[in-house]
Amino acid sequence: MSGIIVNTQKTAHIISHTHWDREWYLPYEKHHVRLISLVDTLLDTMAKDPGYKQFFLDGQTIILEDYLQVRPERKEELESLIRQGRIGIGPWYILQDAFLTSSEANVRNMQIGHRDAKPYGTVSKIGYFPDTFGIVGQAPQLMRQAGIDNAFFGRGVKPTGFNNTVADSEYESSFSELLWEGPDGSRVLGILFANWYSNGNEVPTDEEAARAYWTGKLADAERYASTGELLYMNGCDHQPIQTDLPLAIETAKKLFPDVDFVHSNFDDYLAAVRSSLSSELSVVKGELRSQRTDGWSTLVNTASARVYLKQMNQRGQSLLERTAEPLAAMAHLLGKPYPHHLFVYAWKTLMQNHPHDSICGCSVDEVHREMVARFDKSRHVAESIADDSLRTIVSNVDTSVFATHGEDALPVAVFNTSGWERTGVVAAELDVSRLYFRDGVPLPEINARMEAVSLDGRTLVNELGEPVACEIEDLGLQFGYDLPDDRFRQPYMSRRVKLTFQAASVPALGWRTFAWVRGTAGDAGVSEEAAPIVSGERVLDNGLLRIEIAGDGSLSVSDAASGRTYRDLLVFEDAGDIGNEYMFRQPEGEKAITTQGKPAAVTVLENNAFRASLEILHELEIPAEGDETFEREKREAVYFPERRGGRTKERTVKLAIRAVVSLERGSRGVGIDVTFDNQAKDHRVRALFPTDLAASHHYADSVFEAARRDNQPTAEWRNPSNGQHQQAFVDVSEERAGLTVANLGLNEYELLRDGRGTIAVTLLRAVGELGDWGVFPTPEAQCLGEYRFQMTLLPHDGERGRFEAYARAYQTQTEWQTAQTGIQSGRLQPRAAMLSWTGDELAFASMKIAEDSGDLMLRWFNMGARRDELRIRLPEGAAEAYVSDILERRSGEDLVIADSDGVAVRKAEPYEIVTVGVRNGRE
């Protein structure tokens, strides 16, 4: 690092702001009331005092919505100040938690923030992460693609100070200014709030107080600043406007004439810093997770607080980005208008749950009750869009191939909206017969006719006429109704069945059609040579994987491809937790209770042609709650690492764990479905998966990357726990063998330092207080009641095969969709897709329609460190393809489309996020 040319000129950039947590230690509406007062005061102050020049509205445009919902009459005043540049808005819609929101949710957040700022004529190009609980490694690339060349943040990097020590690691910086580099090489100028985002708060106007204040503040900022441009953030969480700031600035100028005190903004500050830089800044690479700290203040265990919220969020995100958007885009290619307005509403409703105090589960109980309603609302809109889109697509699928089976053949299309061809078990409900109330038949006769419908003599076939093995469940008489676009609702009674079968080789972003027809199934769809999956009472074997259940219910999984056997998998662990919603803390000296060595009951639950399942039952006696010492420490707000309480020895409760382990024919994944009724407090339950692999690092799914992380924490780490974030999976690999553990909405794991490379996935964490700066009881965070947890084990071939396992893990995030239809001709083949693609180490991310251009937008990201080739067979009628960015703007790079096969090719650089726009020539 080169030395600094001393700059004797100092400028104190005072930036007024408020950090607005919409809900936290108060419910949303109570904070909302305070927000109205704050913005009222801001508008009044700016109107009467031109010396109050600037204000930054926390980087999130939702504040505009929240304010104008109550104060619509002040919109013109607000808009005028924004257009004048006195109030900065955007670029986000909300300030999200980075690790607990999906890749596409982060993109939609930026897109909608820009969309909502556009009518005001301006958007702040500030990468704003003031209090984010760690930031994902791909943030620099995302910022660059959004036209942002900077990032302001308060967590994740350890500042050493120029007069202290020189930064000696990629997670340290000598200055508050640094270069932050993403895995693809994208760089932004990073500004660390080394003295927090309140270091210019409540500036005194009294001269004596101001002298003491600024003497300390100037020294604090100079300790970390690389230039004489010093940043002071005038505001904090829910901080009221400092209306006398102009007077406070004049006082400071009088007392410190060698310092230029200005009421500034981020753009002016950045310009001044860039023009003054005369030293080589530290380069910080990848994720910012506070790796170089003692580990007690990372707030990482919010990933397991109120796990039901994370599960609802995973489902809501998946329904929007992996199901509703692709289906609506397919329907749009068939001529159906794309419902942009509904998607914006659904995404906004979902993202209102994405601020860190919300999705992290670290607020008071009232906040999280309201979140459940928002999740439901967003999901209902997504389901409505998906259902409507399915009707459009399936009405265009040609099912005439099934006409040879008779008029009463019942076609059903299975849709795969993941980005990869997929085989898996699906369940489809079919109405075998219906009678509408409009037909005038008395209801008792309708019911009798439906109950008399015969289900005998039918089999399931695919579009080639090949029989497919299925399980049939008679759902009996069912009420239903249609909601036509041009008529009143149409109720009916039906005879309904549920067919469960393995849908093989369903195209990526496509469909395959089956039909339940008259005929005899026999051994449909199963080769005579195919061995049964169940072998005895405790073994499943499909030729690719062999699962053996030990006496204690743990699994041994043998992978034929790698020749590796993984033992002692799926041991359950229960430990006390005397922490809070933010951080886990096991009582000092406590030994966790596990199922290892304890007998478990095992029974065969399912054994058919395409899937077999074993049920494993455990029963543990665990302490009912924390002890009296712990309860007293909570009341007295004792800092959680210093607590001496533990779990009660007076009372225990039963923890009965039911685990269903399943294996499908032809699958390289082990399905795990866990349920239990939690009646204990102050504890954590985890599932343990020893890998016994020789690896110094592992990979965890994050935003647009499988992030590489060290197994061992840094030397400064003092917390016995080293929990970390994940999204779809965590993976440990050596050269020729590896194990990926995929999940649905289980965002916390730990790579144990136990000599076995054990992946510990947190299932449930039950605590009774918020934590942080006061005493806030949260009894509902104890998470009492019934819970379900879903995971998939994916053994693979190691470093060379892990990307295939990751693709299968991503597929588990996407729900199969089915739609019944009739015998009809149509423009779509019974097994087809509107587009296809190839790429060895690429992951598919999204398919949607751009709001401004109407173009089809497709996104991938390169999971690996090698350049990869993306080949796209474009939809019929595509006129041109081009590279876009996350704001769906043309980059200027057009793709050549081969006339013979309609294929476009684009090289994907290591870790690159690639968005391709496709314009339809028929529009």
mmCIF file with all atom_site columns, N, CA and C in Angstrom, residues 205-238:
data_model
loop_
_atom_site.group_PDB
_atom_site.id
_atom_site.type_symbol
_atom_site.label_atom_id
_atom_site.label_alt_id
_atom_site.label_comp_id
_atom_site.label_asym_id
_atom_site.label_entity_id
_atom_site.label_seq_id
_atom_site.pdbx_PDB_ins_code
_atom_site.Cartn_x
_atom_site.Cartn_y
_atom_site.Cartn_z
_atom_site.occupancy
_atom_site.B_iso_or_equiv
_atom_site.pdbx_formal_charge
_atom_site.auth_seq_id
_atom_site.auth_comp_id
_atom_site.auth_asym_id
_atom_site.auth_atom_id
_atom_site.pdbx_PDB_model_num
ATOM 1   N N  . THR A 1 205 ? -25.843 23.259 18.993 1.00 0.00 ? 205 THR A N  1
ATOM 2   C CA . THR A 1 205 ? -25.768 24.667 18.578 1.00 0.00 ? 205 THR A CA 1
ATOM 3   C C  . THR A 1 205 ? -25.055 25.504 19.637 1.00 0.00 ? 205 THR A C  1
ATOM 4   N N  . ASP A 1 206 ? -25.036 25.027 20.862 1.00 0.00 ? 206 ASP A N  1
ATOM 5   C CA . ASP A 1 206 ? -24.317 25.718 21.939 1.00 0.00 ? 206 ASP A CA 1
ATOM 6   C C  . ASP A 1 206 ? -22.811 25.611 21.682 1.00 0.00 ? 206 ASP A C  1
ATOM 7   N N  . GLU A 1 207 ? -22.105 26.720 21.788 1.00 0.00 ? 207 GLU A N  1
ATOM 8   C CA . GLU A 1 207 ? -20.692 26.742 21.411 1.00 0.00 ? 207 GLU A CA 1
ATOM 9   C C  . GLU A 1 207 ? -19.849 25.812 22.260 1.00 0.00 ? 207 GLU A C  1
ATOM 10  N N  . GLU A 1 208 ? -20.047 25.808 23.554 1.00 0.00 ? 208 GLU A N  1
ATOM 11  C CA . GLU A 1 208 ? -19.232 24.956 24.417 1.00 0.00 ? 208 GLU A CA 1
ATOM 12  C C  . GLU A 1 208 ? -19.471 23.483 24.102 1.00 0.00 ? 208 GLU A C  1
ATOM 13  N N  . ALA A 1 209 ? -20.745 23.133 23.963 1.00 0.00 ? 209 ALA A N  1
ATOM 14  C CA . ALA A 1 209 ? -21.064 21.737 23.638 1.00 0.00 ? 209 ALA A CA 1
ATOM 15  C C  . ALA A 1 209 ? -20.568 21.383 22.249 1.00 0.00 ? 209 ALA A C  1
ATOM 16  N N  . ALA A 1 210 ? -20.670 22.330 21.306 1.00 0.00 ? 210 ALA A N  1
ATOM 17  C CA . ALA A 1 210 ? -20.241 22.074 19.938 1.00 0.00 ? 210 ALA A CA 1
ATOM 18  C C  . ALA A 1 210 ? -18.736 21.866 19.864 1.00 0.00 ? 210 ALA A C  1
ATOM 19  N N  . ARG A 1 211 ? -17.989 22.635 20.670 1.00 0.00 ? 211 ARG A N  1
ATOM 20  C CA . ARG A 1 211 ? -16.535 22.481 20.655 1.00 0.00 ? 211 ARG A CA 1
ATOM 21  C C  . ARG A 1 211 ? -16.144 21.062 21.079 1.00 0.00 ? 211 ARG A C  1
ATOM 22  N N  . ALA A 1 212 ? -16.724 20.602 22.168 1.00 0.00 ? 212 ALA A N  1
ATOM 23  C CA . ALA A 1 212 ? -16.422 19.247 22.632 1.00 0.00 ? 212 ALA A CA 1
ATOM 24  C C  . ALA A 1 212 ? -16.892 18.194 21.621 1.00 0.00 ? 212 ALA A C  1
ATOM 25  N N  . TYR A 1 213 ? -18.073 18.416 21.064 1.00 0.00 ? 213 TYR A N  1
ATOM 26  C CA . TYR A 1 213 ? -18.650 17.468 20.108 1.00 0.00 ? 213 TYR A CA 1
ATOM 27  C C  . TYR A 1 213 ? -17.743 17.307 18.895 1.00 0.00 ? 213 TYR A C  1
ATOM 28  N N  . TRP A 1 214 ? -17.387 18.421 18.260 1.00 0.00 ? 214 TRP A N  1
ATOM 29  C CA . TRP A 1 214 ? -16.633 18.342 17.021 1.00 0.00 ? 214 TRP A CA 1
ATOM 30  C C  . TRP A 1 214 ? -15.164 17.972 17.245 1.00 0.00 ? 214 TRP A C  1
ATOM 31  N N  . THR A 1 215 ? -14.617 18.300 18.403 1.00 0.00 ? 215 THR A N  1
ATOM 32  C CA . THR A 1 215 ? -13.249 17.863 18.687 1.00 0.00 ? 215 THR A CA 1
ATOM 33  C C  . THR A 1 215 ? -13.163 16.346 18.646 1.00 0.00 ? 215 THR A C  1
ATOM 34  N N  . GLY A 1 216 ? -14.144 15.702 19.262 1.00 0.00 ? 216 GLY A N  1
ATOM 35  C CA . GLY A 1 216 ? -14.167 14.241 19.248 1.00 0.00 ? 216 GLY A CA 1
ATOM 36  C C  . GLY A 1 216 ? -14.551 13.669 17.897 1.00 0.00 ? 216 GLY A C  1
ATOM 37  N N  . LYS A 1 217 ? -15.560 14.272 17.254 1.00 0.00 ? 217 LYS A N  1
ATOM 38  C CA . LYS A 1 217 ? -16.057 13.728 15.987 1.00 0.00 ? 217 LYS A CA 1
ATOM 39  C C  . LYS A 1 217 ? -15.032 13.858 14.867 1.00 0.00 ? 217 LYS A C  1
ATOM 40  N N  . LEU A 1 218 ? -14.338 14.970 14.817 1.00 0.00 ? 218 LEU A N  1
ATOM 41  C CA . LEU A 1 218 ? -13.314 15.145 13.787 1.00 0.00 ? 218 LEU A CA 1
ATOM 42  C C  . LEU A 1 218 ? -12.192 14.123 13.961 1.00 0.00 ? 218 LEU A C  1
ATOM 43  N N  . ALA A 1 219 ? -11.787 13.893 15.188 1.00 0.00 ? 219 ALA A N  1
ATOM 44  C CA . ALA A 1 219 ? -10.725 12.914 15.442 1.00 0.00 ? 219 ALA A CA 1
ATOM 45  C C  . ALA A 1 219 ? -11.175 11.504 15.077 1.00 0.00 ? 219 ALA A C  1
ATOM 46  N N  . ASP A 1 220 ? -12.432 11.182 15.409 1.00 0.00 ? 220 ASP A N  1
ATOM 47  C CA . ASP A 1 220 ? -12.960 9.853  15.095 1.00 0.00 ? 220 ASP A CA 1
ATOM 48  C C  . ASP A 1 220 ? -12.960 9.594  13.588 1.00 0.00 ? 220 ASP A C  1
ATOM 49  N N  . ALA A 1 221 ? -13.440 10.572 12.827 1.00 0.00 ? 221 ALA A N  1
ATOM 50  C CA . ALA A 1 221 ? -13.528 10.381 11.371 1.00 0.00 ? 221 ALA A CA 1
ATOM 51  C C  . ALA A 1 221 ? -12.148 10.357 10.739 1.00 0.00 ? 221 ALA A C  1
ATOM 52  N N  . GLU A 1 222 ? -11.249 11.227 11.205 1.00 0.00 ? 222 GLU A N  1
ATOM 53  C CA . GLU A 1 222 ? -9.906  11.278 10.619 1.00 0.00 ? 222 GLU A CA 1
ATOM 54  C C  . GLU A 1 222 ? -9.126  9.999  10.865 1.00 0.00 ? 222 GLU A C  1
ATOM 55  N N  . ARG A 1 223 ? -9.469  9.284  11.903 1.00 0.00 ? 223 ARG A N  1
ATOM 56  C CA . ARG A 1 223 ? -8.772  8.030  12.211 1.00 0.00 ? 223 ARG A CA 1
ATOM 57  C C  . ARG A 1 223 ? -8.908  7.029  11.069 1.00 0.00 ? 223 ARG A C  1
ATOM 58  N N  . TYR A 1 224 ? -10.035 7.050  10.372 1.00 0.00 ? 224 TYR A N  1
ATOM 59  C CA . TYR A 1 224 ? -10.286 6.058  9.325  1.00 0.00 ? 224 TYR A CA 1
ATOM 60  C C  . TYR A 1 224 ? -10.297 6.636  7.918  1.00 0.00 ? 224 TYR A C  1
ATOM 61  N N  . ALA A 1 225 ? -10.472 7.950  7.767  1.00 0.00 ? 225 ALA A N  1
ATOM 62  C CA . ALA A 1 225 ? -10.629 8.526  6.430  1.00 0.00 ? 225 ALA A CA 1
ATOM 63  C C  . ALA A 1 225 ? -9.306  8.540  5.673  1.00 0.00 ? 225 ALA A C  1
ATOM 64  N N  . SER A 1 226 ? -9.371  8.273  4.371  1.00 0.00 ? 226 SER A N  1
ATOM 65  C CA . SER A 1 226 ? -8.179  8.294  3.532  1.00 0.00 ? 226 SER A CA 1
ATOM 66  C C  . SER A 1 226 ? -7.948  9.667  2.929  1.00 0.00 ? 226 SER A C  1
ATOM 67  N N  . THR A 1 227 ? -8.931  10.555 3.051  1.00 0.00 ? 227 THR A N  1
ATOM 68  C CA . THR A 1 227 ? -8.808  11.910 2.519  1.00 0.00 ? 227 THR A CA 1
ATOM 69  C C  . THR A 1 227 ? -9.304  12.890 3.578  1.00 0.00 ? 227 THR A C  1
ATOM 70  N N  . GLY A 1 228 ? -9.291  14.147 3.222  1.00 0.00 ? 228 GLY A N  1
ATOM 71  C CA . GLY A 1 228 ? -9.834  15.173 4.117  1.00 0.00 ? 228 GLY A CA 1
ATOM 72  C C  . GLY A 1 228 ? -11.334 15.337 3.981  1.00 0.00 ? 228 GLY A C  1
ATOM 73  N N  . GLU A 1 229 ? -11.966 14.508 3.154  1.00 0.00 ? 229 GLU A N  1
ATOM 74  C CA . GLU A 1 229 ? -13.421 14.557 2.991  1.00 0.00 ? 229 GLU A CA 1
ATOM 75  C C  . GLU A 1 229 ? -14.036 13.641 4.042  1.00 0.00 ? 229 GLU A C  1
ATOM 76  N N  . LEU A 1 230 ? -14.583 14.247 5.085  1.00 0.00 ? 230 LEU A N  1
ATOM 77  C CA . LEU A 1 230 ? -15.068 13.501 6.245  1.00 0.00 ? 230 LEU A CA 1
ATOM 78  C C  . LEU A 1 230 ? -16.589 13.410 6.201  1.00 0.00 ? 230 LEU A C  1
ATOM 79  N N  . LEU A 1 231 ? -17.106 12.207 6.449  1.00 0.00 ? 231 LEU A N  1
ATOM 80  C CA . LEU A 1 231 ? -18.543 11.954 6.332  1.00 0.00 ? 231 LEU A CA 1
ATOM 81  C C  . LEU A 1 231 ? -19.190 11.911 7.712  1.00 0.00 ? 231 LEU A C  1
ATOM 82  N N  . TYR A 1 232 ? -20.276 12.673 7.857  1.00 0.00 ? 232 TYR A N  1
ATOM 83  C CA . TYR A 1 232 ? -21.031 12.688 9.108  1.00 0.00 ? 232 TYR A CA 1
ATOM 84  C C  . TYR A 1 232 ? -22.508 12.468 8.796  1.00 0.00 ? 232 TYR A C  1
ATOM 85  N N  . MET A 1 233 ? -23.058 11.383 9.347  1.00 0.00 ? 233 MET A N  1
ATOM 86  C CA . MET A 1 233 ? -24.444 11.024 9.088  1.00 0.00 ? 233 MET A CA 1
ATOM 87  C C  . MET A 1 233 ? -25.312 11.611 10.195 1.00 0.00 ? 233 MET A C  1
ATOM 88  N N  . ASN A 1 234 ? -26.120 12.582 9.800  1.00 0.00 ? 234 ASN A N  1
ATOM 89  C CA . ASN A 1 234 ? -26.955 13.327 10.735 1.00 0.00 ? 234 ASN A CA 1
ATOM 90  C C  . ASN A 1 234 ? -28.333 12.669 10.803 1.00 0.00 ? 234 ASN A C  1
ATOM 91  N N  . GLY A 1 235 ? -28.427 11.613 11.621 1.00 0.00 ? 235 GLY A N  1
ATOM 92  C CA . GLY A 1 235 ? -29.662 10.862 11.760 1.00 0.00 ? 235 GLY A CA 1
ATOM 93  C C  . GLY A 1 235 ? -29.371 9.488  12.306 1.00 0.00 ? 235 GLY A C  1
ATOM 94  N N  . CYS A 1 236 ? -30.426 8.728  12.574 1.00 0.00 ? 236 CYS A N  1
ATOM 95  C CA . CYS A 1 236 ? -30.257 7.360  13.056 1.00 0.00 ? 236 CYS A CA 1
ATOM 96  C C  . CYS A 1 236 ? -31.619 6.665  12.922 1.00 0.00 ? 236 CYS A C  1
ATOM 97  N N  . ASP A 1 237 ? -31.789 5.533  13.596 1.00 0.00 ? 237 ASP A N  1
ATOM 98  C CA . ASP A 1 237 ? -33.035 4.786  13.517 1.00 0.00 ? 237 ASP A CA 1
ATOM 99  C C  . ASP A 1 237 ? -34.197 5.634  14.021 1.00 0.00 ? 237 ASP A C  1
ATOM 100 N N  . HIS A 1 238 ? -35.150 5.930  13.144 1.00 0.00 ? 238 HIS A N  1
ATOM 101 C CA . HIS A 1 238 ? -36.355 6.683  13.496 1.00 0.00 ? 238 HIS A CA 1
ATOM 102 C C  . HIS A 1 238 ? -36.029 8.043  14.110 1.00 0.00 ? 238 HIS A C  1
#
